[in-house]
XYZ file of C-alpha atoms in Angstrom:
498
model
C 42.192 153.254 98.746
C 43.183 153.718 102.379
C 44.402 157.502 103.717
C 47.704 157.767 104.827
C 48.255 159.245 107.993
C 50.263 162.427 106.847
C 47.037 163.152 104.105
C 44.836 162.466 107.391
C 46.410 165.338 108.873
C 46.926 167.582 106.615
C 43.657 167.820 105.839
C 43.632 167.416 102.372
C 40.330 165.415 102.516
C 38.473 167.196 104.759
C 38.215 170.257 102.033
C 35.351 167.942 99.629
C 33.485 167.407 102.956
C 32.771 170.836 104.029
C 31.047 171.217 100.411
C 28.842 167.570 100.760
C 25.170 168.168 100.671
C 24.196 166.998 104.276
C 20.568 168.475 103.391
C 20.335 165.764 100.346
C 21.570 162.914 102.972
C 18.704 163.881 105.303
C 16.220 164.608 102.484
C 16.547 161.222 100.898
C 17.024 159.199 104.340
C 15.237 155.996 104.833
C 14.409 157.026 107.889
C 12.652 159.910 109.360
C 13.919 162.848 110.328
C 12.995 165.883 111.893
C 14.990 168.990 113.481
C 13.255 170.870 116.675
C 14.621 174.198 118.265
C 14.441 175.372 121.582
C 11.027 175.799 122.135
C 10.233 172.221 120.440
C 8.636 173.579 117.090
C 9.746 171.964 113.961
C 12.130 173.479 111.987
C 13.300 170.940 109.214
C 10.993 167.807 107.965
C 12.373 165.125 105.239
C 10.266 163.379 103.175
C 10.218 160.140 105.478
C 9.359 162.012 108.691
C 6.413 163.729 106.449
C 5.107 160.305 105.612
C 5.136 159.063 109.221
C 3.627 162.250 110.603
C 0.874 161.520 107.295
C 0.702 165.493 106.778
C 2.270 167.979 104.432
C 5.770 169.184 105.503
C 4.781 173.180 105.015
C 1.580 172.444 107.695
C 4.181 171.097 110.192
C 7.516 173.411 109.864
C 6.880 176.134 113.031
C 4.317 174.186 114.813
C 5.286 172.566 118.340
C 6.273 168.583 117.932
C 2.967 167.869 120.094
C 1.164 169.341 117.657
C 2.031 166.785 114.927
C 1.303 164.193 117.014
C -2.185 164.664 118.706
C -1.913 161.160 119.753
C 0.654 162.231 122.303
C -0.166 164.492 125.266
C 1.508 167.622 125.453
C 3.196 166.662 129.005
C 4.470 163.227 127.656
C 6.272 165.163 124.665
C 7.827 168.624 126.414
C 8.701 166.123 129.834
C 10.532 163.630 127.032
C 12.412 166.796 125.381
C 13.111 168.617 128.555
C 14.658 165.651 129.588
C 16.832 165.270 126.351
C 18.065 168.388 126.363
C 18.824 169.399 129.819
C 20.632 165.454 130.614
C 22.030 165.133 126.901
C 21.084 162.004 126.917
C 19.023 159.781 124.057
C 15.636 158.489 124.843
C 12.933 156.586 122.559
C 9.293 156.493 122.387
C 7.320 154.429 120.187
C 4.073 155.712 119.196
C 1.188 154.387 116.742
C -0.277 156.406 114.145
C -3.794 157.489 115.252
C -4.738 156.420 111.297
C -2.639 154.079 109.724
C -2.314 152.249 112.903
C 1.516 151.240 112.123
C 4.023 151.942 114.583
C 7.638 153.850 114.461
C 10.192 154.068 117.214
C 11.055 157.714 117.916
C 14.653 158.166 118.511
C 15.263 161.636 120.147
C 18.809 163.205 120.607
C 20.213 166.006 121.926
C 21.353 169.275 119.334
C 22.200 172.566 120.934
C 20.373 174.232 120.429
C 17.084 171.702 120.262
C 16.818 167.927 119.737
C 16.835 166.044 116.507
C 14.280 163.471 116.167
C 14.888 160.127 114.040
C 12.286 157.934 113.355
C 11.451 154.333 111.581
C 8.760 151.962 111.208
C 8.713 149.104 114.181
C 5.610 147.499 112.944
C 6.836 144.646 111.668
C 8.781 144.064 114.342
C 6.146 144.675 117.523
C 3.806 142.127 115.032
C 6.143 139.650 115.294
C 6.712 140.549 119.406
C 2.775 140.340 119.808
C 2.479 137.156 118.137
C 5.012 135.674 120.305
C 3.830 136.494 123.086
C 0.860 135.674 122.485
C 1.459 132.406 121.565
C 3.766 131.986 124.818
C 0.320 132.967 126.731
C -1.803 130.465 124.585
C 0.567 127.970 125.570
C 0.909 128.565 129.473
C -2.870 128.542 129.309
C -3.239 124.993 127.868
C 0.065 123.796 130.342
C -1.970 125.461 133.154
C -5.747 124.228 132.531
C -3.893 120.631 130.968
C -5.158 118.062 133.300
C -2.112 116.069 133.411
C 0.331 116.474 135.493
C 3.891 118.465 133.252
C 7.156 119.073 135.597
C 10.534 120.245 135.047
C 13.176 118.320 136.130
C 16.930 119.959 136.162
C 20.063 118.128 135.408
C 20.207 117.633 139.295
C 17.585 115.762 139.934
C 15.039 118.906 141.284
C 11.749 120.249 140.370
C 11.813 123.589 138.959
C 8.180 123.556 137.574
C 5.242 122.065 137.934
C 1.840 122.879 136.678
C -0.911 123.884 138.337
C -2.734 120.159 137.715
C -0.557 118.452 140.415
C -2.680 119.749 143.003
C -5.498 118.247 141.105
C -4.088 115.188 140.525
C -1.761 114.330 144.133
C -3.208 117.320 146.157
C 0.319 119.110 145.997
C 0.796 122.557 145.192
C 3.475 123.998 143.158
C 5.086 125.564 145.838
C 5.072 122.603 147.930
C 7.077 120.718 145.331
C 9.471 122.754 143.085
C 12.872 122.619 144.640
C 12.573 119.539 146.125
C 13.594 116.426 144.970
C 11.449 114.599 141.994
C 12.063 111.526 143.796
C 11.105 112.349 146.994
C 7.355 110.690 146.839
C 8.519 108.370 144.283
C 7.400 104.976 145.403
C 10.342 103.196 146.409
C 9.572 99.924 144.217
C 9.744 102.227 141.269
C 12.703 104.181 141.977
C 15.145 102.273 139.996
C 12.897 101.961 137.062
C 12.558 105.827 136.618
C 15.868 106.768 137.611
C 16.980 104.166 134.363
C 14.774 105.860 132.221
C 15.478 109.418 133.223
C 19.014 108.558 133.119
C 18.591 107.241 129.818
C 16.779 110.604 128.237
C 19.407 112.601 129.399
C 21.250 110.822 127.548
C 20.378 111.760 124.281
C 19.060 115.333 123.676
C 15.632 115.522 122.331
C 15.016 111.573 123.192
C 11.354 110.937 124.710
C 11.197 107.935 126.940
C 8.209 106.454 128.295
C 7.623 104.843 131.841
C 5.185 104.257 134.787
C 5.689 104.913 138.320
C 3.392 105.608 141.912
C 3.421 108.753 143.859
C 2.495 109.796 146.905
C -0.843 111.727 147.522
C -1.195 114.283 149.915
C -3.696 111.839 151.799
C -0.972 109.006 151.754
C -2.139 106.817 149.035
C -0.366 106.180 145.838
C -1.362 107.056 142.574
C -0.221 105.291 139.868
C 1.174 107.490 136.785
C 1.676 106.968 132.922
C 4.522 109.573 131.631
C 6.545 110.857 129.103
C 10.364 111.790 129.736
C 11.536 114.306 127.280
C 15.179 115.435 127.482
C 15.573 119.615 126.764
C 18.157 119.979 129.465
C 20.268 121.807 126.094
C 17.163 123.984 125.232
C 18.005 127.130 127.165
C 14.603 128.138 127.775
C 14.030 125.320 129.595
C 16.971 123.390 130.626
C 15.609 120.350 132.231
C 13.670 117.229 131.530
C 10.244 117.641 130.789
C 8.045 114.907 132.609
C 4.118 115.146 131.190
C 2.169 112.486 133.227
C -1.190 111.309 133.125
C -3.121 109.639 136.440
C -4.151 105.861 135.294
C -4.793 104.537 138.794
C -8.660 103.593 138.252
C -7.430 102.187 134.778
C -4.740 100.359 136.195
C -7.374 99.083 139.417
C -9.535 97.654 137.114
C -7.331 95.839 134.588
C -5.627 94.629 138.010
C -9.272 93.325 138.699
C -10.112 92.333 135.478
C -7.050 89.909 135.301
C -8.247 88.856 138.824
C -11.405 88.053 137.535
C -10.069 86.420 134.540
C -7.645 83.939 136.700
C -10.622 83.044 139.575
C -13.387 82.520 136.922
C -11.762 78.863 136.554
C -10.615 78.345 140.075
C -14.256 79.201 141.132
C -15.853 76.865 138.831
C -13.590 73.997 140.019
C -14.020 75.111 143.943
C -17.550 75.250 143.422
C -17.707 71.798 141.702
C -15.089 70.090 144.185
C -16.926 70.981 147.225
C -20.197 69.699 145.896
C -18.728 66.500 145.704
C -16.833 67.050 148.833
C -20.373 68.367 150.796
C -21.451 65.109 149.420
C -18.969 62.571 151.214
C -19.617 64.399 154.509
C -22.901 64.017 154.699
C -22.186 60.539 154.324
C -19.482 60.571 156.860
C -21.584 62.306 159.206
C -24.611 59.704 158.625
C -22.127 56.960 159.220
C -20.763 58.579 162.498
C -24.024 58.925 163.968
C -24.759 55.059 163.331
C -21.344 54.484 164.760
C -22.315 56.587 168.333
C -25.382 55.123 168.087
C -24.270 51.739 167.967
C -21.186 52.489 170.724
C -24.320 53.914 173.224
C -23.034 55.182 176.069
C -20.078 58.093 175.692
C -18.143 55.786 177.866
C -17.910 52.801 175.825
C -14.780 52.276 174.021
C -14.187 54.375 171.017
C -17.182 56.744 171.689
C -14.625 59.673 172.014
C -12.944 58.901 168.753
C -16.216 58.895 167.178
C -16.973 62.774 168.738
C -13.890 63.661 167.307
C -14.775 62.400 163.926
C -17.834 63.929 164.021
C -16.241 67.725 165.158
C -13.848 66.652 162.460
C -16.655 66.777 160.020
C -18.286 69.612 161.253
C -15.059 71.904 160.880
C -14.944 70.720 156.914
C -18.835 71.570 156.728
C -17.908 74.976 157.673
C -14.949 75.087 155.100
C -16.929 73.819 152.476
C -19.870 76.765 153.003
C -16.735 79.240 152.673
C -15.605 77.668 149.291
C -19.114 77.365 148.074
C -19.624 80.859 148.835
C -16.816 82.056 147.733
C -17.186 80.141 144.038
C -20.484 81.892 144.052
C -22.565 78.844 144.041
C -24.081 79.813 147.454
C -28.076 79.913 147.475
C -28.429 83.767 148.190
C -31.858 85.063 149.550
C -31.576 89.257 148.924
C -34.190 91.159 150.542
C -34.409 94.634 152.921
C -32.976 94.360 156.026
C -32.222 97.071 158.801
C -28.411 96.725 159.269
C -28.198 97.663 162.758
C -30.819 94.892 163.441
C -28.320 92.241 161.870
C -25.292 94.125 164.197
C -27.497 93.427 167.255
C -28.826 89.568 166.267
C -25.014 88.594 165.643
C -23.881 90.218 168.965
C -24.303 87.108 170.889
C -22.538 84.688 168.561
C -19.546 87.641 168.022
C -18.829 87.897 172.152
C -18.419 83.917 172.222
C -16.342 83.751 168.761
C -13.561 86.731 170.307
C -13.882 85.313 173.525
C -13.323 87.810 177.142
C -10.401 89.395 176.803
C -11.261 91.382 173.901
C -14.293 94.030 174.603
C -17.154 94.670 171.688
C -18.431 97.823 171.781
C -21.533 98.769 169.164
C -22.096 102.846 168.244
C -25.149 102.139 165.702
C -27.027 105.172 164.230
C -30.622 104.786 164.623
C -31.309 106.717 161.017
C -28.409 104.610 159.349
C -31.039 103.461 156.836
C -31.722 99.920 155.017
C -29.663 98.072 152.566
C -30.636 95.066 150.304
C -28.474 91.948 151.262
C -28.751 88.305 152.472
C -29.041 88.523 156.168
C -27.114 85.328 156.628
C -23.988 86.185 154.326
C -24.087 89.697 156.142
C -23.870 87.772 159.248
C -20.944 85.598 157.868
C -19.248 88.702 156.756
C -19.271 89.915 160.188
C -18.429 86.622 161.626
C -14.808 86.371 159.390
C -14.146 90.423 160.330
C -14.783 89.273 164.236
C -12.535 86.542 163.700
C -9.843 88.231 161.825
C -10.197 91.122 164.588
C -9.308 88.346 167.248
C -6.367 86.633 165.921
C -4.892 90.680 165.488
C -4.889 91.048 168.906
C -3.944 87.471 170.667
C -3.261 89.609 174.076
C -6.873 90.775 173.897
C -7.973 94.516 172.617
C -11.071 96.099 171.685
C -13.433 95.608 169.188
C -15.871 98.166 167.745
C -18.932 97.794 165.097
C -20.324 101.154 163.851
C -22.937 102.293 161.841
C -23.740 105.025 160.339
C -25.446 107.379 157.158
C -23.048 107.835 154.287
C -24.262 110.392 151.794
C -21.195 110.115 149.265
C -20.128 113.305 147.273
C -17.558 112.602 144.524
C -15.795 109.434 143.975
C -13.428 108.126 146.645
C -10.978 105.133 146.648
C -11.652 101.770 147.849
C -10.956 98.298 147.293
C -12.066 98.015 144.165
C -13.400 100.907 141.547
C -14.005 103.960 143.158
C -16.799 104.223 145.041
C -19.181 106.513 143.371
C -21.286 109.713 144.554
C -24.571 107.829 146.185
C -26.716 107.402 149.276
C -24.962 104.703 151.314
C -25.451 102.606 154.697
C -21.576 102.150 156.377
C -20.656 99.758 158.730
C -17.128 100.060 160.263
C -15.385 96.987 162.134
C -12.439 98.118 164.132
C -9.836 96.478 166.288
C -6.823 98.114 168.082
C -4.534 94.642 167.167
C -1.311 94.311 165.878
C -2.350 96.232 162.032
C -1.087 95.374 158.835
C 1.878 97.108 157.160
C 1.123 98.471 153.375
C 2.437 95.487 151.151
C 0.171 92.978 153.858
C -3.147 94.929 152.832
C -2.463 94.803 149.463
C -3.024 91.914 149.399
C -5.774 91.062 152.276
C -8.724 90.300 149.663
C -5.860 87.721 147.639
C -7.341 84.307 147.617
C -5.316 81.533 149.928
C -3.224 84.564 150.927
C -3.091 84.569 154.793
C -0.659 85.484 157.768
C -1.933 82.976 160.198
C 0.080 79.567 160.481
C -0.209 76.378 158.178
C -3.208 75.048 160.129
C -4.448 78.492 161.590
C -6.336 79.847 158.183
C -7.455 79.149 154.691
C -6.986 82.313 153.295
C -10.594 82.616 152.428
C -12.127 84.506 154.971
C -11.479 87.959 153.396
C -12.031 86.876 149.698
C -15.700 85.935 150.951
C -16.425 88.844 152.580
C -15.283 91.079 149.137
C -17.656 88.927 147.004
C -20.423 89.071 149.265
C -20.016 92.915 149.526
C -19.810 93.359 146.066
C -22.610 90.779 144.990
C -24.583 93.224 147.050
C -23.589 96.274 145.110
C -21.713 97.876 147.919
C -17.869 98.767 148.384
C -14.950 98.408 151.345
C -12.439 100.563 152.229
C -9.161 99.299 154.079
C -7.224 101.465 156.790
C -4.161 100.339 158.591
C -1.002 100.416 159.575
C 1.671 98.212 161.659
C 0.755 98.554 166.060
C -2.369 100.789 164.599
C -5.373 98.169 164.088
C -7.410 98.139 161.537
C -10.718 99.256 159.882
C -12.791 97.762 157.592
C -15.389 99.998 156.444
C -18.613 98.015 154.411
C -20.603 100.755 152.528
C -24.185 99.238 150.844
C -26.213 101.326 148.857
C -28.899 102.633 151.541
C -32.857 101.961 150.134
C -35.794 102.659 151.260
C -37.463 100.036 154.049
């Protein structure tokens, strides 16, 4: 039934009121409550306040409130009440009982001529506040220590988070990438591909789309990453898509090889047996051309000069025939220790008439470089095709430079090839100041039949050979250079002992 506003002010049910039993209200209050005067002593306890202070009302009625709670200092309580009742203003404390251990929020308001004090168990409540947060710091731990790579990418396109692994895994920190763009050292082959698949989980909330993509290291190489593209751009705690990535560039390098492998087993095989056969029919060629000058006599007599161009004709597929044998692996090899400034110094000679004058060779070998295990005469082939290479990169003439030196190898570093692992290593360096090659160029420099030089000019084998021979002597190369820069080939065989 609803007052009327003439019985409202009349009065007429304000009479029953005056007679209610507020003392039975407070007595039988869920909550605690107690009643301090002036000078903070306790003048009125209910039966909920005597539970949470855990002592008999009659030992707390007249003694000061930090009394009751010894848990409290005396400055914390009479600066709290002070404050109360001089600003008449609320203010809460939560405390924890010294015994039980539960805790109760302590509502304190302002009552001429004290302050009445309210209070109710919070321990639920801070349980559940603990647990989250400690589960929110559980979970920034294992985002923080993850070793892949997790960002946050907002509905525009920018990084607002990245872990700590990215500096790990591209040599970026966090503040060197949130807020910029998440394509920014995207590879730009890839760019399509992961804008289509970001594009399509944000899309549909919640969906998780996969893809694969190369980014840019610190030290300018790619590395290739495997992610997952979850869409929580409606998730308003973290309103973005969530890109966790894991680094697969030494998986993807050696299934890259292994497929090499795979597809030049057979091509080898068939090189191998071809120019057999092939070595074969020039040394019968050759035979036959030496009857022919023989029979001719002088070099004057008619057709002598054809038959010297038959036999340089020969020659030149002798020499092509030694690359494909070597490079199907069918080459006799003859390992043993050699001193790899000593082969530097024996090839010299041959190198200054094979790049001609106009390009300068200049040798800076370390005297403690060490020894390597190798055939002396593929080493010497390997410097021959990296001498000729060198030439035809700088047409106008250049310099040349073959350097030697003591690797001691920390951690694993990037080459062509697997890494190249932590060991005790011999390096040779060849480098030339030519024309360079641009990134997609040395890619593919150690592709078989893959060359830049014109139809007659190269076979495309020249690089190829010098890979297998580096690698059948358990040693590594790494490639630097870029377009009007040169080039550097860097050879690095495991160093033993002499």
């Amino acid at each position: 039934m609803a007052l009327t506003s003439d019985e409202a002010e009349d009065g007429r049910y304000r009479e029953p009121l005056a007679g209610f039993d507020i003392g039975a209200v407070l007595e039988h209050s869920p909550n605690g409550v107690a009643i301090l005067d002036a000078e903070y002593r306790c003048r009125y306890l209910n039966a909920e306040g005597e539970r949470v202070a855990g002592v008999a009302r009659d030992q707390v009625i007249g003694r000061h409130a930090w009394e009751v709670m010894p848990h409290l200092s005396e400055d914390a309580v009479t600066s709290t009440l002070a404050r109360v009742a001089s600003e008449r203003r609320e203010a809460t404390i939560d405390v924890q009982h010294p015994e039980s251990g539960r805790w109760y929020e302590l509502r304190l308001m302002p009552a001429a001529p004290g302050v009445i004090v309210y209070s109710w168990d919070v321990t639920e409540h801070r349980t559940s506040e603990e647990s989250v947060r400690r589960s929110e710091q559980r979970f920034r731990s294992l985002i923080e220590n993850a070793s892949d790579t997790i960002a946050v990418i907002d509905a525009h396109g920018i990084l607002r988070y990245v872990s700590p692994a990215h500096e790990q895994v591209l040599g970026l920190g966090p503040e060197e990438l949130v807020g910029h763009a998440a394509g920014e050292r995207l590879h730009p082959d890839d760019y399509e591909s992961v804008r289509a698949a970001l594009s399509q989980a944000s899309a549909h909330p919640g969906a998780a789309v996969p893809l694969e993509f190369r980014y840019r290291h610190r030290d300018g190489s790619w590395r290739r990453l495997a992610a997952i593209a979850t869409n929580l751009l409606d998730d308003a705690s973290v309103g973005g898509v969530v890109v966790n990535s894991h680094d697969i560039t030494e998986r993807a390098t050696l299934e890259e090889q292994f497929r090499q492998a795979q597809k030049m087993e057979p091509m080898g095989r068939l090189m191998g047996g071809i120019a057999h056969d092939f070595n074969n029919l020039l040394a019968a060629m050759m035979v036959n051309c030496e009857f022919l000058r023989e029979e001719l006599g002088s070099p004057s007599a008619a057709g002598y000069a054809e038959a010297e161009e038959i036999s340089r004709a020969v020659e030149r597929a002798a020499a092509l025939t030694r690359q494909l044998l070597a490079f199907s692996r069918k080459e006799t090899r003859a390992p043993g220790v050699l001193d790899l400034n000593r082969v530097v110094l024996d090839t010299d000679r041959m190198l200054r008439r094979v790049i001609g004058v106009d390009i300068t060779l200049t040798t800076e070998l370390d005297p403690s470089a060490g020894a390597v295990r190798a055939d002396g005469g593929q080493l010497t082939q390997v410097l021959m095709n990296l001498a000729v290479n060198a030439r035809d990169a700088m047409p106008s003439g250049g310099r040349l430079t073959l350097r030697t030196w003591k690797a001691d190898i920390g951690g694993p570093r990037s080459g062509e090839g697997p890494g190249i692992p932590p060991g005790a290593y011999v390096a040779l360096e060849v480098r030339d100041n030519g024309c360079g090659m641009d990134e997609a160029t040395r890619a593919r420099a150690f592709e078989p039949f893959f060359t830049t030089k014109g139809e007659k000019e190269g076979t495309g084998l020249g690089l190829p050979m010098v890979q297998g021979i580096v690698q059948e002597s358990h040693g590594f190369i790494e490639v630097a250079s870029e377009p009007g820069r040169g080039a550097a080939f860097t050879l690095y065989f495991p160093r033993v002992s002499p």
